[in-house]
Structure formats: structure tokens, C-alpha cells
Amino acid sequence: TFKNDTYHGFGKRTWGEGNTYFGSYKDGWCDGMGMQLNQDNDIVYYGEFYKCMAHGKGGSIFHAPDGKKIIKTGNFIEDELEGYGEAFYENGDVYKGFWKNGDWSGHGELYFSDLKEKYITSWKGYYDMEDGFGTVITDTYRYSGELKDFSKEGKGKIAKAETDYQWIEEKKFCK
């Protein structure tokens, strides 16, 4: 619909090489709930918009040429994840935690699908762990203590699966 010769209300708009937006408009801008599709009609973003940017609760899907996808959900500000969000990567890794300007920042957990390991710690960027205290969980043990570059380094405690994850030892780990 239109108001004063601009999009206003609910509508559909197609631009470029077939990109499409379905959703709410306000004063000519994509504003409110909507969905953006690429030229192949794959969902690129769904959720809240403000001035035609992902802004508010929503999810984005990056479609790689080989058919693999990266899916991100959470709170978006000006097209970037901000605050708590989750990402599911094409290699099977999963990050759940805090974001700043679209990058991992602060407390979060990263699950490595190929290693079957989960790291719960602070992050300063994409796959960039802050050195300090954290927890590593695998099928065979749980470690809580100091971490550096994805390694146990410094004081820590370890619990093994065969002891029902009872803390069995505390020691200093070295690289």
C-alpha cells in the first residue's frame, strides 16, 4: 500500500537481480516484520527491520555457492548481530553467546563438531578465544581451569566420564 506516494503498510518490492522484500513499510522504508529473499527465492533475513536494515529479533541465512549455509539468529542492530545470538556454521560448528558489531564478543560457547568438544569461555572474535578461565567438555572428560589458545594451560580441574564426571584431580597443566 502507499501513503503520500511512498510504500506504507504491508507490501512486496523486488529490486536488483531479483531480490525481494515482503513485509511492513513505514514512510517508504522496510520497517517492522518482514522477510528478504535472494534471486533464487532463498530466505536471506527474516524478522524485524528498521530503515530497510535487519534491526531487532531475527535470523539471517548465508547461502554459499556449494549449497552450504551459515544460519545466525538473535538480536540485530543495523544488519549486525548484537547481544546474545547463535550461529550454525556450514562445517557443523555452533556458537552460542554474545556478539558485538557482528563478531563474537564476551561469554559464549563454541561446539566443534569434528572434535566433539565444547569450549565455554570468553571470546574476542571469530574463533578467537580470550586467554583465561574456561570449561572444555568432551565425551570423555570435563575440564575447568585456565585456557590459552584452545589448550589447557595453568591451574585446572579435570573430571572423567568413567567417574560420572566427579572431580578427580586438580593440577597445573603445561603446553
Tab-separated table of C-alpha atoms in Angstrom:
chain	number	residue	atom	x	y	z
A	1	THR	CA	0.000	0.000	0.000
A	2	PHE	CA	1.002	3.619	-0.434
A	3	LYS	CA	0.787	6.820	1.566
A	4	ASN	CA	1.969	10.129	0.082
A	5	ASP	CA	3.359	8.232	-2.947
A	6	THR	CA	5.642	6.017	-0.803
A	7	TYR	CA	5.361	2.443	0.458
A	8	HIS	CA	3.372	2.359	3.688
A	9	GLY	CA	1.701	-0.684	5.274
A	10	PHE	CA	2.287	-4.228	4.015
A	11	GLY	CA	3.794	-4.900	0.613
A	12	LYS	CA	6.263	-6.589	-1.701
A	13	ARG	CA	9.166	-4.998	-3.519
A	14	THR	CA	11.670	-6.538	-5.947
A	15	TRP	CA	14.971	-4.879	-6.902
A	16	GLY	CA	18.332	-5.598	-8.500
A	17	GLU	CA	18.635	-9.061	-9.994
A	18	GLY	CA	15.519	-10.427	-8.319
A	19	ASN	CA	15.969	-9.708	-4.602
A	20	THR	CA	12.574	-9.435	-2.886
A	21	TYR	CA	11.244	-7.999	0.358
A	22	PHE	CA	7.858	-8.971	1.799
A	23	GLY	CA	6.750	-7.104	4.869
A	24	SER	CA	5.812	-3.899	6.569
A	25	TYR	CA	6.707	-0.451	5.299
A	26	LYS	CA	6.664	2.889	7.040
A	27	ASP	CA	7.208	6.144	5.147
A	28	GLY	CA	8.877	4.292	2.269
A	29	TRP	CA	11.225	2.203	4.418
A	30	CYS	CA	11.102	-1.523	5.230
A	31	ASP	CA	10.040	-1.188	8.858
A	32	GLY	CA	8.622	-3.824	11.199
A	33	MET	CA	8.314	-7.532	10.456
A	34	GLY	CA	9.459	-8.774	7.076
A	35	MET	CA	11.415	-11.255	5.020
A	36	GLN	CA	14.134	-10.714	2.427
A	37	LEU	CA	14.751	-13.278	-0.334
A	38	ASN	CA	17.606	-13.546	-2.830
A	39	GLN	CA	17.148	-14.041	-6.579
A	40	ASP	CA	16.788	-17.829	-6.036
A	41	ASN	CA	13.939	-17.193	-3.536
A	42	ASP	CA	16.118	-18.382	-0.647
A	43	ILE	CA	15.495	-16.562	2.645
A	44	VAL	CA	18.354	-14.154	3.400
A	45	TYR	CA	16.850	-12.500	6.510
A	46	TYR	CA	13.596	-12.825	8.404
A	47	GLY	CA	12.494	-10.766	11.363
A	48	GLU	CA	12.402	-7.128	12.336
A	49	PHE	CA	13.582	-4.326	10.050
A	50	TYR	CA	14.241	-0.630	10.591
A	51	LYS	CA	15.012	1.655	7.635
A	52	CYS	CA	15.470	-1.458	5.457
A	53	MET	CA	18.170	-2.949	7.727
A	54	ALA	CA	17.973	-6.047	9.929
A	55	HIS	CA	17.171	-4.428	13.254
A	56	GLY	CA	15.642	-6.330	16.181
A	57	LYS	CA	14.953	-10.043	16.624
A	58	GLY	CA	15.560	-12.113	13.537
A	59	GLY	CA	17.624	-14.615	11.635
A	60	SER	CA	19.950	-14.473	8.666
A	61	ILE	CA	20.934	-17.244	6.297
A	62	PHE	CA	24.067	-17.037	4.146
A	63	HIS	CA	23.801	-19.308	1.113
A	64	ALA	CA	27.209	-20.447	-0.210
A	65	PRO	CA	27.532	-21.412	-3.906
A	66	ASP	CA	28.125	-25.066	-2.889
A	67	GLY	CA	24.701	-25.164	-1.178
A	68	LYS	CA	26.012	-24.964	2.385
A	69	LYS	CA	24.524	-22.414	4.754
A	70	ILE	CA	25.501	-20.278	7.741
A	71	ILE	CA	22.491	-19.503	9.928
A	72	LYS	CA	22.547	-16.756	12.562
A	73	THR	CA	19.728	-15.868	14.948
A	74	GLY	CA	19.423	-13.266	17.653
A	75	ASN	CA	19.210	-9.526	18.059
A	76	PHE	CA	20.377	-7.447	15.092
A	77	ILE	CA	21.342	-3.784	15.045
A	78	GLU	CA	21.956	-2.205	11.626
A	79	ASP	CA	22.420	-5.621	9.933
A	80	GLU	CA	24.852	-6.984	12.581
A	81	LEU	CA	24.281	-9.376	15.491
A	82	GLU	CA	24.494	-7.522	18.803
A	83	GLY	CA	23.985	-9.029	22.268
A	84	TYR	CA	23.033	-12.706	22.572
A	85	GLY	CA	22.892	-14.723	19.374
A	86	GLU	CA	23.541	-18.135	17.891
A	87	ALA	CA	25.360	-19.220	14.735
A	88	PHE	CA	25.281	-22.564	12.958
A	89	TYR	CA	28.214	-22.891	10.548
A	90	GLU	CA	28.481	-24.929	7.357
A	91	ASN	CA	31.142	-27.221	8.916
A	92	GLY	CA	28.772	-28.173	11.768
A	93	ASP	CA	30.330	-25.903	14.426
A	94	VAL	CA	27.881	-23.990	16.628
A	95	TYR	CA	28.490	-20.765	18.583
A	96	LYS	CA	26.008	-19.617	21.241
A	97	GLY	CA	26.883	-16.455	23.086
A	98	PHE	CA	27.376	-12.740	22.921
A	99	TRP	CA	28.155	-10.629	19.870
A	100	LYS	CA	29.344	-7.079	19.255
A	101	ASN	CA	29.234	-5.473	15.804
A	102	GLY	CA	28.566	-8.866	14.202
A	103	ASP	CA	31.519	-10.648	15.854
A	104	TRP	CA	31.835	-12.982	18.848
A	105	SER	CA	32.473	-10.883	21.932
A	106	GLY	CA	32.298	-11.878	25.584
A	107	HIS	CA	30.935	-15.044	27.167
A	108	GLY	CA	29.884	-17.847	24.857
A	109	GLU	CA	30.191	-21.491	23.995
A	110	LEU	CA	31.660	-22.992	20.848
A	111	TYR	CA	30.985	-26.584	19.841
A	112	PHE	CA	33.495	-28.108	17.411
A	113	SER	CA	31.543	-30.766	15.528
A	114	ASP	CA	34.604	-32.579	14.125
A	115	LEU	CA	36.322	-32.787	17.544
A	116	LYS	CA	33.103	-33.230	19.548
A	117	GLU	CA	34.402	-30.603	22.012
A	118	LYS	CA	32.610	-27.660	23.595
A	119	TYR	CA	34.526	-24.606	24.867
A	120	ILE	CA	32.706	-22.332	27.305
A	121	THR	CA	34.748	-19.178	27.844
A	122	SER	CA	35.168	-15.548	26.740
A	123	TRP	CA	35.745	-14.650	23.104
A	124	LYS	CA	37.316	-11.614	21.462
A	125	GLY	CA	36.442	-12.526	17.887
A	126	TYR	CA	35.553	-15.281	15.425
A	127	TYR	CA	37.322	-18.466	16.697
A	128	ASP	CA	39.464	-16.129	18.830
A	129	MET	CA	39.390	-17.206	22.485
A	130	GLU	CA	40.480	-14.892	25.264
A	131	ASP	CA	43.163	-16.425	27.475
A	132	GLY	CA	41.819	-17.115	30.961
A	133	PHE	CA	39.303	-19.295	32.754
A	134	GLY	CA	37.044	-21.623	30.798
A	135	THR	CA	35.480	-25.059	30.560
A	136	VAL	CA	36.052	-27.782	27.968
A	137	ILE	CA	33.542	-30.629	27.656
A	138	THR	CA	34.103	-33.769	25.583
A	139	ASP	CA	32.622	-37.269	25.517
A	140	THR	CA	35.368	-38.494	27.859
A	141	TYR	CA	36.195	-35.614	30.230
A	142	ARG	CA	35.247	-32.197	31.565
A	143	TYR	CA	37.944	-29.619	32.327
A	144	SER	CA	37.535	-26.317	34.181
A	145	GLY	CA	40.501	-24.035	34.554
A	146	GLU	CA	42.910	-21.846	32.713
A	147	LEU	CA	42.931	-21.959	28.904
A	148	LYS	CA	45.296	-20.486	26.347
A	149	ASP	CA	44.951	-20.903	22.570
A	150	PHE	CA	42.442	-23.777	22.956
A	151	SER	CA	44.814	-25.644	25.295
A	152	LYS	CA	44.690	-26.418	28.998
A	153	GLU	CA	47.421	-24.224	30.423
A	154	GLY	CA	47.745	-23.296	34.084
A	155	LYS	CA	45.656	-24.474	37.034
A	156	GLY	CA	42.621	-26.591	36.349
A	157	LYS	CA	40.442	-29.498	37.402
A	158	ILE	CA	39.502	-32.489	35.306
A	159	ALA	CA	36.657	-34.972	35.641
A	160	LYS	CA	36.380	-38.119	33.571
A	161	ALA	CA	33.290	-39.797	32.151
A	162	GLU	CA	34.097	-43.136	33.795
A	163	THR	CA	33.768	-41.479	37.227
A	164	ASP	CA	30.398	-39.914	36.355
A	165	TYR	CA	32.222	-36.584	35.980
A	166	GLN	CA	33.274	-36.392	39.646
A	167	TRP	CA	36.279	-34.074	40.001
A	168	ILE	CA	39.176	-36.484	40.285
A	169	GLU	CA	42.238	-34.300	40.128
A	170	GLU	CA	43.405	-30.728	40.260
A	171	LYS	CA	46.787	-29.896	38.817
A	172	LYS	CA	48.832	-27.491	36.765
A	173	PHE	CA	48.729	-28.136	33.025
A	174	CYS	CA	51.537	-27.074	30.711
A	175	LYS	CA	51.604	-26.808	26.964
